[in-house]
mmCIF file of C-alpha atoms in Angstrom:
data_model
loop_
_atom_site.group_PDB
_atom_site.id
_atom_site.type_symbol
_atom_site.label_atom_id
_atom_site.label_comp_id
_atom_site.label_asym_id
_atom_site.label_seq_id
_atom_site.Cartn_x
_atom_site.Cartn_y
_atom_site.Cartn_z
ATOM 1 C CA ALA A 19 172.909 53.996 63.144
ATOM 2 C CA GLN A 20 170.388 56.558 62.929
ATOM 3 C CA ARG A 21 167.293 56.639 60.702
ATOM 4 C CA VAL A 22 164.126 58.964 60.187
ATOM 5 C CA THR A 23 161.170 57.438 58.325
ATOM 6 C CA GLN A 24 158.331 59.726 57.153
ATOM 7 C CA PRO A 25 155.907 57.137 55.819
ATOM 8 C CA GLU A 26 153.875 59.867 53.272
ATOM 9 C CA LYS A 27 155.480 61.318 50.608
ATOM 10 C CA LEU A 28 152.390 63.422 49.891
ATOM 11 C CA LEU A 29 149.415 64.534 52.280
ATOM 12 C CA SER A 30 146.684 66.487 50.851
ATOM 13 C CA VAL A 31 143.896 68.372 53.332
ATOM 14 C CA PHE A 32 141.488 70.928 52.817
ATOM 15 C CA LYS A 33 141.856 74.302 54.753
ATOM 16 C CA GLY A 34 140.477 74.096 58.514
ATOM 17 C CA ALA A 35 141.003 70.313 58.597
ATOM 18 C CA PRO A 36 143.510 68.792 61.108
ATOM 19 C CA VAL A 37 146.717 67.514 59.924
ATOM 20 C CA GLU A 38 149.324 64.904 61.168
ATOM 21 C CA LEU A 39 152.489 64.354 59.619
ATOM 22 C CA LYS A 40 154.094 61.008 60.651
ATOM 23 C CA CYS A 41 157.845 60.777 61.762
ATOM 24 C CA ASN A 42 159.439 57.645 63.079
ATOM 25 C CA TYR A 43 163.159 57.109 64.110
ATOM 26 C CA SER A 44 165.497 54.510 65.128
ATOM 27 C CA TYR A 45 168.461 55.582 67.433
ATOM 28 C CA SER A 46 170.068 53.820 70.188
ATOM 29 C CA GLY A 47 170.834 56.830 72.506
ATOM 30 C CA SER A 48 168.829 59.688 73.201
ATOM 31 C CA PRO A 49 168.124 61.784 70.156
ATOM 32 C CA GLU A 50 167.277 65.409 69.625
ATOM 33 C CA LEU A 51 164.265 65.575 66.932
ATOM 34 C CA PHE A 52 163.429 68.542 64.739
ATOM 35 C CA TRP A 53 161.180 69.129 61.936
ATOM 36 C CA TYR A 54 162.130 71.522 59.433
ATOM 37 C CA VAL A 55 160.192 73.155 56.539
ATOM 38 C CA GLN A 56 160.625 74.358 53.156
ATOM 39 C CA TYR A 57 158.175 76.668 51.598
ATOM 40 C CA SER A 58 158.112 77.273 47.756
ATOM 41 C CA ARG A 59 161.528 78.528 46.511
ATOM 42 C CA GLN A 60 162.657 79.501 50.005
ATOM 43 C CA ARG A 61 165.469 77.739 52.011
ATOM 44 C CA LEU A 62 165.077 75.028 54.420
ATOM 45 C CA GLN A 63 164.227 76.487 58.282
ATOM 46 C CA LEU A 64 163.694 74.900 61.436
ATOM 47 C CA LEU A 65 160.124 74.927 62.495
ATOM 48 C CA LEU A 66 160.645 73.285 65.828
ATOM 49 C CA ARG A 67 162.629 70.954 68.213
ATOM 50 C CA HIS A 68 161.191 68.910 70.544
ATOM 51 C CA ILE A 69 163.409 70.142 73.397
ATOM 52 C CA SER A 70 161.537 73.490 72.844
ATOM 53 C CA ARG A 71 158.062 71.977 73.906
ATOM 54 C CA GLU A 72 156.558 75.126 71.878
ATOM 55 C CA SER A 73 154.105 75.580 69.479
ATOM 56 C CA ILE A 74 155.208 77.352 66.154
ATOM 57 C CA LYS A 75 152.425 78.468 63.682
ATOM 58 C CA GLY A 76 150.107 76.421 65.340
ATOM 59 C CA PHE A 77 152.300 73.258 65.014
ATOM 60 C CA THR A 78 152.919 71.021 67.740
ATOM 61 C CA ALA A 79 155.163 67.808 67.971
ATOM 62 C CA ASP A 80 155.602 65.432 70.820
ATOM 63 C CA LEU A 81 158.456 63.022 71.292
ATOM 64 C CA ASN A 82 157.092 59.420 72.385
ATOM 65 C CA LYS A 83 160.199 57.719 73.193
ATOM 66 C CA GLY A 84 158.128 54.453 73.333
ATOM 67 C CA GLU A 85 156.854 54.558 69.982
ATOM 68 C CA THR A 86 159.849 56.206 68.658
ATOM 69 C CA SER A 87 157.831 58.652 66.841
ATOM 70 C CA PHE A 88 157.663 62.507 66.654
ATOM 71 C CA HIS A 89 154.526 63.393 64.729
ATOM 72 C CA LEU A 90 153.789 67.062 63.688
ATOM 73 C CA LYS A 91 150.365 68.108 64.352
ATOM 74 C CA LYS A 92 148.104 71.104 63.883
ATOM 75 C CA PRO A 93 144.482 71.317 64.307
ATOM 76 C CA PHE A 94 143.346 73.576 61.479
ATOM 77 C CA ALA A 95 145.756 73.686 58.407
ATOM 78 C CA GLN A 96 146.035 76.868 56.578
ATOM 79 C CA GLU A 97 146.636 77.095 52.887
ATOM 80 C CA GLU A 98 150.041 78.815 53.725
ATOM 81 C CA ASP A 99 151.384 75.797 55.431
ATOM 82 C CA SER A 100 151.583 74.055 52.077
ATOM 83 C CA ALA A 101 155.242 73.066 52.018
ATOM 84 C CA MET A 102 157.960 70.186 52.114
ATOM 85 C CA TYR A 103 158.376 69.416 55.507
ATOM 86 C CA TYR A 104 161.504 67.239 56.880
ATOM 87 C CA CYS A 105 161.752 65.321 60.035
ATOM 88 C CA ALA A 106 165.374 65.237 61.590
ATOM 89 C CA LEU A 107 167.401 63.691 64.492
ATOM 90 C CA HIS A 108 170.689 64.308 65.918
ATOM 91 C CA GLY A 109 172.515 62.131 68.371
ATOM 92 C CA GLY A 110 176.238 61.981 69.377
ATOM 93 C CA SER A 111 178.603 65.003 69.703
ATOM 94 C CA ASN A 112 178.551 66.579 66.713
ATOM 95 C CA TYR A 113 175.047 67.223 65.805
ATOM 96 C CA LYS A 114 175.042 66.358 62.398
ATOM 97 C CA LEU A 115 171.191 65.760 61.064
ATOM 98 C CA THR A 116 169.717 62.716 59.732
ATOM 99 C CA PHE A 117 166.749 63.750 57.776
ATOM 100 C CA GLY A 118 163.637 61.717 56.330
ATOM 101 C CA LYS A 119 162.467 61.785 52.898
ATOM 102 C CA GLY A 120 160.329 64.224 53.414
ATOM 103 C CA THR A 121 156.261 64.876 53.096
ATOM 104 C CA LEU A 122 154.934 67.322 50.751
ATOM 105 C CA LEU A 123 151.946 69.047 52.369
ATOM 106 C CA THR A 124 149.027 70.586 50.154
ATOM 107 C CA VAL A 125 146.383 72.533 51.954
ATOM 108 C CA ASN A 126 143.441 72.987 49.534
ATOM 109 C CA PRO A 127 141.266 75.962 50.001
ATOM 110 C CA GLY B 11 171.432 90.191 59.281
ATOM 111 C CA ALA B 12 172.757 88.128 56.329
ATOM 112 C CA GLY B 13 172.202 84.311 56.167
ATOM 113 C CA VAL B 14 174.322 81.616 54.896
ATOM 114 C CA SER B 15 174.820 82.217 51.217
ATOM 115 C CA GLN B 16 176.207 79.783 48.471
ATOM 116 C CA THR B 17 177.772 80.229 45.212
ATOM 117 C CA PRO B 18 176.855 79.296 42.535
ATOM 118 C CA SER B 19 173.155 78.801 42.831
ATOM 119 C CA ASN B 20 173.611 76.650 39.601
ATOM 120 C CA LYS B 21 176.361 74.795 37.954
ATOM 121 C CA VAL B 22 176.629 72.343 35.296
ATOM 122 C CA THR B 23 179.601 70.751 33.779
ATOM 123 C CA GLU B 24 180.614 67.819 32.394
ATOM 124 C CA LYS B 25 181.574 64.156 33.477
ATOM 125 C CA GLY B 26 184.913 64.172 34.529
ATOM 126 C CA LYS B 27 185.527 67.882 35.176
ATOM 127 C CA TYR B 28 186.340 69.314 38.653
ATOM 128 C CA VAL B 29 183.894 71.746 40.734
ATOM 129 C CA GLU B 30 184.136 73.991 43.627
ATOM 130 C CA LEU B 31 181.086 74.719 45.648
ATOM 131 C CA ARG B 32 181.319 77.887 48.180
ATOM 132 C CA CYS B 33 179.546 78.248 51.458
ATOM 133 C CA ASP B 34 179.455 81.669 53.048
ATOM 134 C CA PRO B 35 178.287 81.113 57.060
ATOM 135 C CA ILE B 36 176.773 83.390 59.178
ATOM 136 C CA SER B 37 179.314 85.480 60.592
ATOM 137 C CA GLY B 38 180.649 84.371 64.081
ATOM 138 C CA HIS B 39 179.120 80.483 63.482
ATOM 139 C CA THR B 40 181.938 78.232 64.488
ATOM 140 C CA ALA B 41 180.242 75.223 63.137
ATOM 141 C CA LEU B 42 179.609 74.473 59.532
ATOM 142 C CA TYR B 43 177.817 71.458 57.479
ATOM 143 C CA TRP B 44 177.403 70.180 54.223
ATOM 144 C CA TYR B 45 174.694 68.101 53.048
ATOM 145 C CA ARG B 46 173.822 66.665 49.610
ATOM 146 C CA GLN B 47 170.004 66.459 48.581
ATOM 147 C CA SER B 48 169.488 64.207 45.690
ATOM 148 C CA LEU B 49 165.864 64.338 43.889
ATOM 149 C CA GLY B 50 163.043 63.111 46.067
ATOM 150 C CA GLN B 51 165.542 62.475 49.221
ATOM 151 C CA GLY B 52 166.054 64.197 51.991
ATOM 152 C CA PRO B 53 169.395 66.161 53.030
ATOM 153 C CA GLU B 54 172.503 63.760 53.692
ATOM 154 C CA PHE B 55 175.064 64.492 55.782
ATOM 155 C CA LEU B 56 178.395 65.168 54.102
ATOM 156 C CA ILE B 57 180.988 66.741 56.468
ATOM 157 C CA TYR B 58 181.008 68.900 59.332
ATOM 158 C CA PHE B 59 183.797 71.273 60.436
ATOM 159 C CA GLN B 60 184.089 73.063 63.897
ATOM 160 C CA GLY B 61 186.282 76.009 63.316
ATOM 161 C CA THR B 62 189.047 75.240 60.822
ATOM 162 C CA GLY B 63 189.351 71.686 61.192
ATOM 163 C CA ALA B 64 187.049 68.824 59.524
ATOM 164 C CA ALA B 65 185.866 67.311 62.851
ATOM 165 C CA ASP B 66 183.441 64.293 61.011
ATOM 166 C CA ASP B 67 183.862 63.941 57.308
ATOM 167 C CA SER B 68 182.291 60.322 57.767
ATOM 168 C CA GLY B 69 179.517 61.261 54.997
ATOM 169 C CA LEU B 70 182.002 61.940 52.165
ATOM 170 C CA PRO B 71 180.756 59.211 49.715
ATOM 171 C CA ASN B 72 184.752 58.688 48.371
ATOM 172 C CA ASP B 73 187.876 60.441 47.724
ATOM 173 C CA ARG B 74 186.598 62.599 44.929
ATOM 174 C CA PHE B 75 184.909 64.709 47.624
ATOM 175 C CA PHE B 76 186.881 66.891 49.641
ATOM 176 C CA ALA B 77 185.993 70.057 51.653
ATOM 177 C CA VAL B 78 188.294 73.105 53.159
ATOM 178 C CA ARG B 79 187.491 75.881 55.719
ATOM 179 C CA PRO B 80 190.913 77.245 56.076
ATOM 180 C CA GLU B 81 190.122 80.473 58.174
ATOM 181 C CA GLY B 82 187.392 79.351 60.114
ATOM 182 C CA SER B 83 184.595 80.954 57.972
ATOM 183 C CA VAL B 84 184.305 80.334 54.210
ATOM 184 C CA SER B 85 184.326 76.723 53.162
ATOM 185 C CA THR B 86 184.796 75.155 49.817
ATOM 186 C CA LEU B 87 183.186 71.753 48.589
ATOM 187 C CA LYS B 88 185.555 70.125 45.974
ATOM 188 C CA ILE B 89 184.526 67.571 43.416
ATOM 189 C CA GLN B 90 187.098 65.733 41.527
ATOM 190 C CA ARG B 91 186.334 63.932 38.328
ATOM 191 C CA THR B 92 182.685 64.327 38.402
ATOM 192 C CA GLU B 93 180.006 61.686 37.731
ATOM 193 C CA ARG B 94 176.591 61.926 36.471
ATOM 194 C CA GLY B 95 175.458 60.418 40.206
ATOM 195 C CA ASP B 96 176.948 63.217 41.646
ATOM 196 C CA SER B 97 174.230 65.788 40.457
ATOM 197 C CA ALA B 98 172.288 67.034 43.427
ATOM 198 C CA VAL B 99 171.248 69.943 45.430
ATOM 199 C CA TYR B 100 174.459 70.733 47.787
ATOM 200 C CA LEU B 101 173.340 72.600 50.969
ATOM 201 C CA CYS B 102 175.565 74.432 53.559
ATOM 202 C CA ALA B 103 174.270 75.001 57.062
ATOM 203 C CA SER B 104 176.262 76.954 59.915
ATOM 204 C CA SER B 105 175.422 76.931 63.476
ATOM 205 C CA ALA B 106 176.592 78.731 66.765
ATOM 206 C CA SER B 107 174.849 76.800 69.458
ATOM 207 C CA TYR B 108 174.792 73.435 68.330
ATOM 208 C CA ASN B 109 171.246 73.553 68.255
ATOM 209 C CA GLU B 110 169.812 75.158 65.247
ATOM 210 C CA GLN B 111 171.554 74.915 61.806
ATOM 211 C CA PHE B 112 170.826 77.675 59.665
ATOM 212 C CA PHE B 113 170.792 76.675 55.999
ATOM 213 C CA GLY B 114 171.870 78.132 52.623
ATOM 214 C CA PRO B 115 169.831 78.020 49.373
ATOM 215 C CA GLY B 116 171.891 75.127 47.812
ATOM 216 C CA THR B 117 173.744 74.947 44.872
ATOM 217 C CA ARG B 118 172.226 72.788 42.278
ATOM 218 C CA LEU B 119 174.738 70.933 40.529
ATOM 219 C CA THR B 120 174.079 69.071 37.317
ATOM 220 C CA VAL B 121 176.835 66.688 35.574
ATOM 221 C CA LEU B 122 176.135 66.050 32.133
#
């Protein structure tokens, strides 16, 4: 069985502060990990995926297989980063996604 | 280009009624997924189509739920004898490359 855990439902930081959204997963094989973001009144969209190893909007995430984690980080949060963030995993051949419950990030001015 | 579209955006029905939710994927995307998102939860997988066939329907909660994609493009999710517990946002996503899934805006279903 595959499972994604996001321990924080809510996270509030001030503009310019570092932010880390935690994600832990459980999967017996080699998963692909993703972060999806949903801004207010917008649809769910891909932020980044671990195989790309790229930084999007200043966010990075490193897959740590030893700790089974895929935490999302940004050194200096901006107000426009306020959104709902979902960590997701897929494994196997059909690429269905398993999502965490999400973390609502609020960046205060 | 146009993204994934879903209709209706909102659907209110009464317990016991039948509903159909429609998804128009991005043109050319062969893979199509349905997810259900209940309040306070992340999206949960329901069914996956590759072309016209349902390749994985393991997420459908029971036999009241059924989905079709007869021509390999538009898909319809059908729910019979709706129950209050079916109230949720139903999301559709499509994919060409099996990597990035593009999501629609969702249909908010409310069963009274």
